[in-house]
XYZ file of N, CA and C in Angstrom:
492
model
N 9.795 4.767 -18.781
C 9.064 3.825 -17.886
C 7.974 3.247 -18.557
N 7.685 1.898 -18.177
C 6.526 1.202 -18.807
C 5.734 0.627 -17.738
N 4.423 0.539 -18.133
C 3.490 0.087 -17.093
C 2.548 -0.838 -17.880
N 2.073 -1.906 -17.317
C 1.126 -2.807 -17.989
C -0.272 -2.656 -17.360
N -1.375 -2.698 -18.161
C -2.782 -2.873 -17.711
C -3.424 -1.632 -17.251
N -3.109 -0.316 -17.731
C -3.785 0.841 -17.319
C -4.765 1.329 -18.284
N -5.398 0.444 -19.163
C -6.382 0.948 -20.149
C -7.424 1.734 -19.472
N -7.732 2.913 -19.772
C -8.741 3.656 -19.186
C -9.918 3.887 -20.010
N -11.156 3.368 -19.517
C -12.386 3.559 -20.318
C -13.509 3.300 -19.413
N -14.615 3.718 -19.640
C -15.837 3.552 -18.787
C -16.757 2.696 -19.466
N -17.830 2.149 -18.777
C -18.957 1.327 -19.492
C -19.576 2.080 -20.679
N -19.525 3.419 -20.559
C -20.383 4.165 -21.688
C -19.367 4.722 -22.563
N -18.040 4.595 -22.447
C -17.176 5.080 -23.434
C -16.721 4.031 -24.456
N -16.478 4.498 -25.658
C -15.989 3.495 -26.571
C -14.660 2.802 -26.052
N -14.380 1.486 -26.556
C -13.219 0.801 -25.978
C -11.920 1.692 -26.483
N -10.921 1.560 -25.425
C -9.710 2.204 -25.793
C -9.022 1.637 -27.021
N -8.399 2.353 -27.877
C -7.692 1.880 -29.021
C -6.282 1.933 -28.827
N -5.480 0.926 -29.017
C -3.990 0.856 -28.770
C -3.345 1.448 -29.964
N -3.910 1.379 -31.122
C -3.132 1.955 -32.343
C -4.247 2.417 -33.269
N -4.278 3.744 -33.488
C -5.387 4.302 -34.414
C -5.261 3.920 -35.845
N -3.964 3.468 -36.255
C -3.794 3.013 -37.549
C -4.430 1.668 -37.962
N -4.479 0.910 -36.953
C -4.970 -0.586 -37.116
C -6.260 -0.746 -36.423
N -6.705 0.042 -35.491
C -7.841 -0.061 -34.759
C -7.703 -1.166 -33.630
N -6.610 -1.702 -33.388
C -6.298 -2.655 -32.356
C -6.785 -2.166 -31.072
N -7.562 -2.896 -30.290
C -7.976 -2.331 -28.929
C -7.000 -2.510 -27.928
N -7.122 -1.635 -26.862
C -6.198 -1.992 -25.676
C -6.676 -3.149 -24.869
N -5.850 -3.907 -24.403
C -6.289 -5.080 -23.486
C -5.540 -4.881 -22.145
N -6.186 -5.729 -21.305
C -5.481 -5.678 -19.877
C -3.984 -5.959 -19.830
N -3.451 -6.654 -20.861
C -2.069 -6.981 -20.954
C -1.308 -5.888 -21.699
N -1.934 -4.801 -22.300
C -1.214 -3.862 -23.116
C -0.282 -3.143 -22.296
N 0.906 -2.777 -22.868
C 1.903 -1.997 -22.199
C 1.756 -0.508 -22.592
N 2.098 0.366 -21.693
C 1.896 1.807 -21.949
C 3.175 2.446 -21.409
N 3.585 3.592 -22.054
C 4.682 4.427 -21.583
C 3.955 5.252 -20.576
N 4.480 5.371 -19.338
C 3.853 6.106 -18.359
C 4.172 7.694 -18.349
N 5.090 7.970 -19.110
C 5.439 9.418 -19.309
C 5.836 10.172 -18.094
N 5.131 11.274 -17.714
C 5.566 12.132 -16.662
C 5.293 11.605 -15.241
N 4.568 10.427 -15.242
C 4.481 9.781 -13.939
C 5.659 9.394 -13.379
N 6.686 9.155 -14.224
C 8.025 8.906 -13.858
C 8.614 9.985 -12.813
N 8.142 11.328 -13.046
C 8.513 12.320 -12.209
C 8.200 12.074 -10.760
N 7.054 11.403 -10.523
C 6.445 11.130 -9.212
C 7.451 10.107 -8.538
N 7.877 9.059 -9.263
C 8.787 8.075 -8.813
C 10.141 8.719 -8.476
N 10.569 9.590 -9.358
C 11.859 10.226 -9.113
C 11.749 11.036 -7.815
N 10.749 11.800 -7.797
C 10.543 12.667 -6.409
C 10.530 11.733 -5.092
N 9.807 10.633 -5.306
C 9.795 9.717 -4.157
C 11.267 9.143 -3.886
N 11.988 8.931 -4.883
C 13.321 8.417 -4.553
C 14.259 9.500 -3.977
N 14.006 10.673 -4.378
C 14.793 11.900 -3.691
C 14.355 12.027 -2.224
N 13.135 11.996 -2.035
C 12.618 12.222 -0.705
C 12.964 11.042 0.317
N 13.038 9.770 -0.265
C 13.489 8.776 0.607
C 14.981 9.099 1.149
N 15.783 9.619 0.216
C 17.171 9.873 0.535
C 17.174 11.010 1.470
N 16.226 11.858 1.462
C 16.140 13.016 2.316
C 15.789 12.511 3.719
N 14.927 11.620 3.755
C 14.549 10.980 5.107
C 15.625 10.209 5.684
N 16.554 9.716 4.956
C 17.700 8.948 5.438
C 18.909 9.934 5.827
N 18.748 11.301 5.496
C 19.786 12.331 5.806
C 20.832 12.384 4.784
N 20.569 11.824 3.608
C 21.724 11.763 2.604
C 21.585 12.927 1.606
N 20.464 13.439 1.526
C 20.259 14.506 0.659
C 19.428 15.671 1.648
N 19.896 16.875 1.536
C 19.299 17.997 2.238
C 18.630 18.894 1.286
N 17.255 19.090 1.515
C 16.504 19.931 0.552
C 17.028 21.257 0.382
N 17.544 21.937 1.483
C 18.049 23.240 1.453
C 19.586 23.401 1.050
N 20.214 22.228 0.882
C 21.642 22.270 0.493
C 21.736 22.753 -1.106
N 22.796 23.313 -1.306
C 23.100 23.726 -2.781
C 23.217 22.542 -3.601
N 22.561 22.598 -4.749
C 22.651 21.429 -5.656
C 24.071 21.184 -6.073
N 24.949 22.108 -6.055
C 26.319 21.804 -6.503
C 27.086 20.979 -5.448
N 26.512 20.807 -4.324
C 27.149 19.910 -3.249
C 27.014 18.510 -3.915
N 25.923 18.185 -4.586
C 25.826 16.822 -5.070
C 26.178 16.694 -6.515
N 26.027 17.677 -7.303
C 26.277 17.629 -8.707
C 27.251 18.694 -9.165
N 28.338 18.866 -8.568
C 29.378 20.005 -8.893
C 29.739 20.033 -10.352
N 29.832 18.901 -11.057
C 30.298 18.991 -12.527
C 29.070 19.513 -13.307
N 27.864 19.170 -12.934
C 26.748 19.633 -13.744
C 26.117 21.055 -13.525
N 26.266 21.388 -12.238
C 25.835 22.765 -11.801
C 27.047 23.384 -11.077
N 28.065 23.864 -11.866
C 29.219 24.278 -11.161
C 29.110 25.701 -10.786
N 30.200 26.214 -9.935
C 30.300 27.615 -9.694
C 29.228 28.335 -8.944
N 28.894 29.551 -9.152
C 27.902 30.362 -8.473
C 26.568 29.686 -8.478
N 26.083 29.283 -9.702
C 24.780 28.699 -9.799
C 24.675 27.383 -8.801
N 25.631 26.623 -8.850
C 25.681 25.422 -7.988
C 25.649 25.690 -6.506
N 26.083 26.913 -6.145
C 26.089 27.354 -4.721
C 24.747 28.097 -4.445
N 24.087 28.665 -5.372
C 22.948 29.426 -5.102
C 21.600 28.645 -5.236
N 21.572 27.700 -6.149
C 20.375 26.865 -6.375
C 20.441 25.778 -5.313
N 19.289 25.576 -4.654
C 19.137 24.466 -3.637
C 18.241 23.348 -4.249
N 18.373 22.109 -3.718
C 17.622 20.979 -4.159
C 16.099 21.393 -4.173
N 15.530 22.070 -3.046
C 14.151 22.360 -2.968
C 13.826 23.566 -3.741
N 14.741 24.499 -4.069
C 14.258 25.772 -4.614
C 13.326 25.743 -5.812
N 12.150 26.330 -5.556
C 11.061 26.440 -6.665
C 11.347 27.535 -7.616
N 12.166 28.391 -7.287
C 12.285 29.591 -8.261
C 11.282 30.605 -7.847
N 11.148 31.612 -8.747
C 10.157 32.711 -8.448
C 8.609 32.194 -8.785
N 8.522 31.345 -9.692
C 7.189 30.866 -9.950
C 7.216 29.415 -10.434
N 6.069 28.852 -10.549
C 6.063 27.339 -10.860
C 6.341 27.324 -12.495
N 6.935 26.481 -12.934
C 7.110 26.218 -14.409
C 7.472 24.687 -14.643
N 6.768 24.067 -15.450
C 7.029 22.662 -15.759
C 8.357 22.535 -16.454
N 9.124 21.524 -15.894
C 10.551 21.382 -16.260
C 10.927 19.871 -16.290
N 11.278 19.431 -17.484
C 11.959 18.113 -17.573
C 13.306 18.145 -17.165
N 14.040 19.139 -17.461
C 15.551 19.324 -17.011
C 15.719 19.154 -15.448
N 14.704 19.848 -14.731
C 14.840 19.713 -13.327
C 14.733 18.352 -12.781
N 14.012 17.490 -13.383
C 13.834 16.170 -12.969
C 15.018 15.252 -13.455
N 15.649 15.581 -14.559
C 16.952 14.978 -14.964
C 17.989 15.119 -13.764
N 18.166 16.487 -13.239
C 18.960 16.668 -12.158
C 18.563 15.903 -10.803
N 17.127 15.995 -10.662
C 16.648 15.416 -9.351
C 16.855 13.855 -9.447
N 16.704 13.259 -10.669
C 17.097 11.783 -10.813
C 18.532 11.413 -10.536
N 19.351 12.441 -10.781
C 20.834 12.113 -10.565
C 21.180 12.176 -8.947
N 20.404 12.767 -8.248
C 20.594 12.889 -6.820
C 20.739 11.510 -6.109
N 19.641 10.652 -6.201
C 19.821 9.258 -5.626
C 20.940 8.579 -6.170
N 21.181 8.711 -7.505
C 22.428 7.964 -8.051
C 23.665 8.354 -7.228
N 23.819 9.714 -7.128
C 25.021 10.236 -6.387
C 25.243 9.808 -5.102
N 24.108 9.791 -4.229
C 24.223 9.453 -2.868
C 24.147 7.968 -2.539
N 23.693 7.091 -3.519
C 23.548 5.710 -3.139
C 24.502 4.888 -4.016
N 25.075 5.597 -5.094
C 25.991 4.833 -5.969
C 25.261 3.878 -6.850
N 23.968 3.782 -6.931
C 23.264 2.894 -7.827
C 22.712 3.630 -9.002
N 22.534 3.107 -10.114
C 21.971 3.840 -11.228
C 20.574 4.123 -10.847
N 19.987 5.310 -11.222
C 18.589 5.642 -10.771
C 17.639 4.611 -11.186
N 17.662 4.099 -12.425
C 16.667 2.969 -12.735
C 16.641 1.904 -11.750
N 17.806 1.506 -11.273
C 18.040 0.303 -10.316
C 17.403 0.798 -9.061
N 17.857 1.922 -8.502
C 17.288 2.418 -7.309
C 15.845 2.563 -7.236
N 15.284 3.257 -8.274
C 13.865 3.543 -8.313
C 13.075 2.172 -8.353
N 13.532 1.232 -9.159
C 12.898 0.003 -9.237
C 12.916 -0.805 -7.879
N 14.061 -0.786 -7.231
C 14.216 -1.570 -5.939
C 13.569 -0.917 -4.754
N 13.565 0.464 -4.778
C 13.083 1.186 -3.531
C 11.767 1.951 -3.635
N 11.398 2.055 -4.957
C 10.014 2.694 -5.053
C 8.929 1.841 -5.847
N 9.372 1.314 -6.953
C 8.400 0.547 -7.723
C 7.986 -0.718 -7.111
N 8.993 -1.656 -6.648
C 8.750 -2.926 -6.110
C 7.960 -2.927 -4.749
N 8.382 -1.937 -3.939
C 7.663 -1.754 -2.586
C 6.179 -1.289 -2.683
N 5.995 -0.611 -3.952
C 4.625 -0.206 -4.112
C 3.808 -1.320 -4.765
N 4.323 -2.409 -4.987
C 3.717 -3.533 -5.593
C 3.423 -3.448 -7.094
N 4.047 -2.564 -7.790
C 4.006 -2.419 -9.326
C 4.798 -3.544 -9.989
N 4.226 -4.699 -10.117
C 4.894 -5.849 -10.662
C 5.364 -5.765 -12.253
N 4.596 -4.910 -12.942
C 4.752 -4.793 -14.280
C 5.279 -3.505 -14.753
N 5.816 -2.723 -13.883
C 6.436 -1.339 -14.137
C 8.026 -1.499 -14.218
N 8.528 -0.995 -15.292
C 10.004 -1.170 -15.331
C 10.541 -0.166 -16.252
N 11.885 0.097 -16.241
C 12.555 0.917 -17.063
C 12.956 0.090 -18.260
N 12.835 0.560 -19.526
C 13.091 -0.291 -20.554
C 14.548 -0.489 -20.946
N 15.449 0.221 -20.208
C 16.874 0.134 -20.513
C 17.327 0.869 -21.788
N 18.218 0.382 -22.542
C 18.797 1.236 -23.589
C 17.912 1.073 -24.925
N 17.003 -0.031 -24.941
C 16.095 -0.206 -26.040
C 14.853 0.707 -25.931
N 14.586 1.548 -26.651
C 13.436 2.437 -26.561
C 12.153 1.681 -26.965
N 12.177 0.631 -27.671
C 10.930 -0.019 -28.091
C 10.344 -0.946 -27.056
N 9.096 -0.945 -27.056
C 8.466 -1.890 -26.110
C 8.094 -3.230 -26.698
N 8.608 -4.293 -26.065
C 8.203 -5.674 -26.500
C 6.926 -6.087 -26.124
N 6.191 -6.874 -26.931
C 4.963 -7.347 -26.473
C 3.827 -6.361 -26.873
N 2.527 -6.721 -26.423
C 1.423 -5.835 -26.830
C 1.602 -4.444 -26.239
N 1.537 -3.395 -26.992
C 1.695 -2.189 -26.416
C 0.741 -1.183 -27.176
N 0.463 -0.033 -26.395
C -0.401 1.043 -27.054
C 0.537 2.118 -27.529
N 0.138 2.732 -28.460
C 0.798 3.926 -28.930
C 0.470 5.146 -28.193
N 1.373 6.078 -27.903
C 1.058 7.320 -27.206
C 0.596 8.322 -28.370
N -0.461 9.036 -28.092
C -0.805 10.159 -29.030
C -0.920 11.393 -28.251
N -0.588 12.469 -28.794
C -0.626 13.790 -28.160
C -1.338 14.745 -29.032
N -2.232 15.642 -28.462
C -2.818 16.664 -29.178
C -1.837 17.600 -29.760
N -1.697 17.984 -30.982
C -0.781 18.887 -31.491
C -1.439 19.779 -32.656
N -1.532 20.955 -32.301
C -2.249 21.841 -33.369
C -3.613 21.285 -33.944
N -4.411 20.668 -33.116
C -5.641 20.130 -33.469
C -5.503 18.831 -34.071
N -4.366 18.213 -34.264
C -4.212 16.817 -34.662
C -3.773 15.962 -33.506
N -3.853 14.674 -33.771
C -3.319 13.704 -32.765
C -2.054 13.132 -33.339
N -0.965 13.417 -32.625
C 0.322 13.191 -33.202
C 1.143 12.009 -32.320
N 1.490 10.904 -32.989
C 2.290 9.940 -32.161
C 3.714 10.611 -31.872
N 4.280 10.285 -30.669
C 5.620 10.935 -30.458
C 6.660 10.112 -31.046
N 7.888 10.770 -31.116
C 9.041 10.134 -31.672
C 9.392 9.078 -30.618
N 9.746 7.879 -31.077
C 10.148 6.793 -30.440
C 11.249 7.034 -29.682
N 12.259 7.921 -30.039
C 13.526 8.130 -29.341
C 13.477 9.508 -28.632
N 12.363 9.851 -28.070
C 12.368 11.146 -27.417
C 13.098 11.091 -26.014
N 13.592 12.237 -25.696
C 14.367 12.256 -24.396
C 13.579 11.668 -23.127
N 12.264 12.100 -23.160
C 11.523 11.659 -22.090
C 11.254 10.187 -21.992
N 11.285 9.552 -23.076
C 11.172 8.066 -23.217
C 12.544 7.395 -22.555
N 13.520 8.108 -22.418
C 14.737 7.421 -22.083
C 15.355 7.976 -20.692
N 14.665 8.748 -19.949
C 15.179 9.345 -18.745
C 14.067 9.307 -17.592
N 14.540 10.019 -16.614
C 13.712 10.122 -15.422
C 12.582 11.142 -15.531
N 12.484 11.710 -16.708
C 11.446 12.829 -16.873
C 10.154 12.329 -17.316
N 10.062 11.122 -18.017
C 8.910 10.593 -18.592
C 8.829 11.044 -19.957
């Protein structure tokens, strides 16, 4: 997912830098990967279908995705089921993103764009499609890793799915 214009800085902070290698600043037109915010959009899409009666939160996940979660697991795990404790999981959101696809027949990117992103007035937020590269002015994403700031791989799974 991509979003334009979310450079975050305050009057007392130094200007945001889009690329630490060049020092290029972030501008109001800079594009950014929104990462795990995609999970919120996915959850919204699922809950819209719950409200329409197409998905039941307490139904077994195998009812909707029998080929991906077959057998006993597909019968025991529910759409809502949190498990014994909270744990951050991209895989769960891959499955959650497939639910609206299954019940609407639309690709998740199309459904989320038309029923979540556009109604929210997010005019510059979009799925990049099969090309993982962002056209136009963009900021690079950096993550702290072992005390260093590390740019992520351009072809990461999160960059290409409903997980962020």
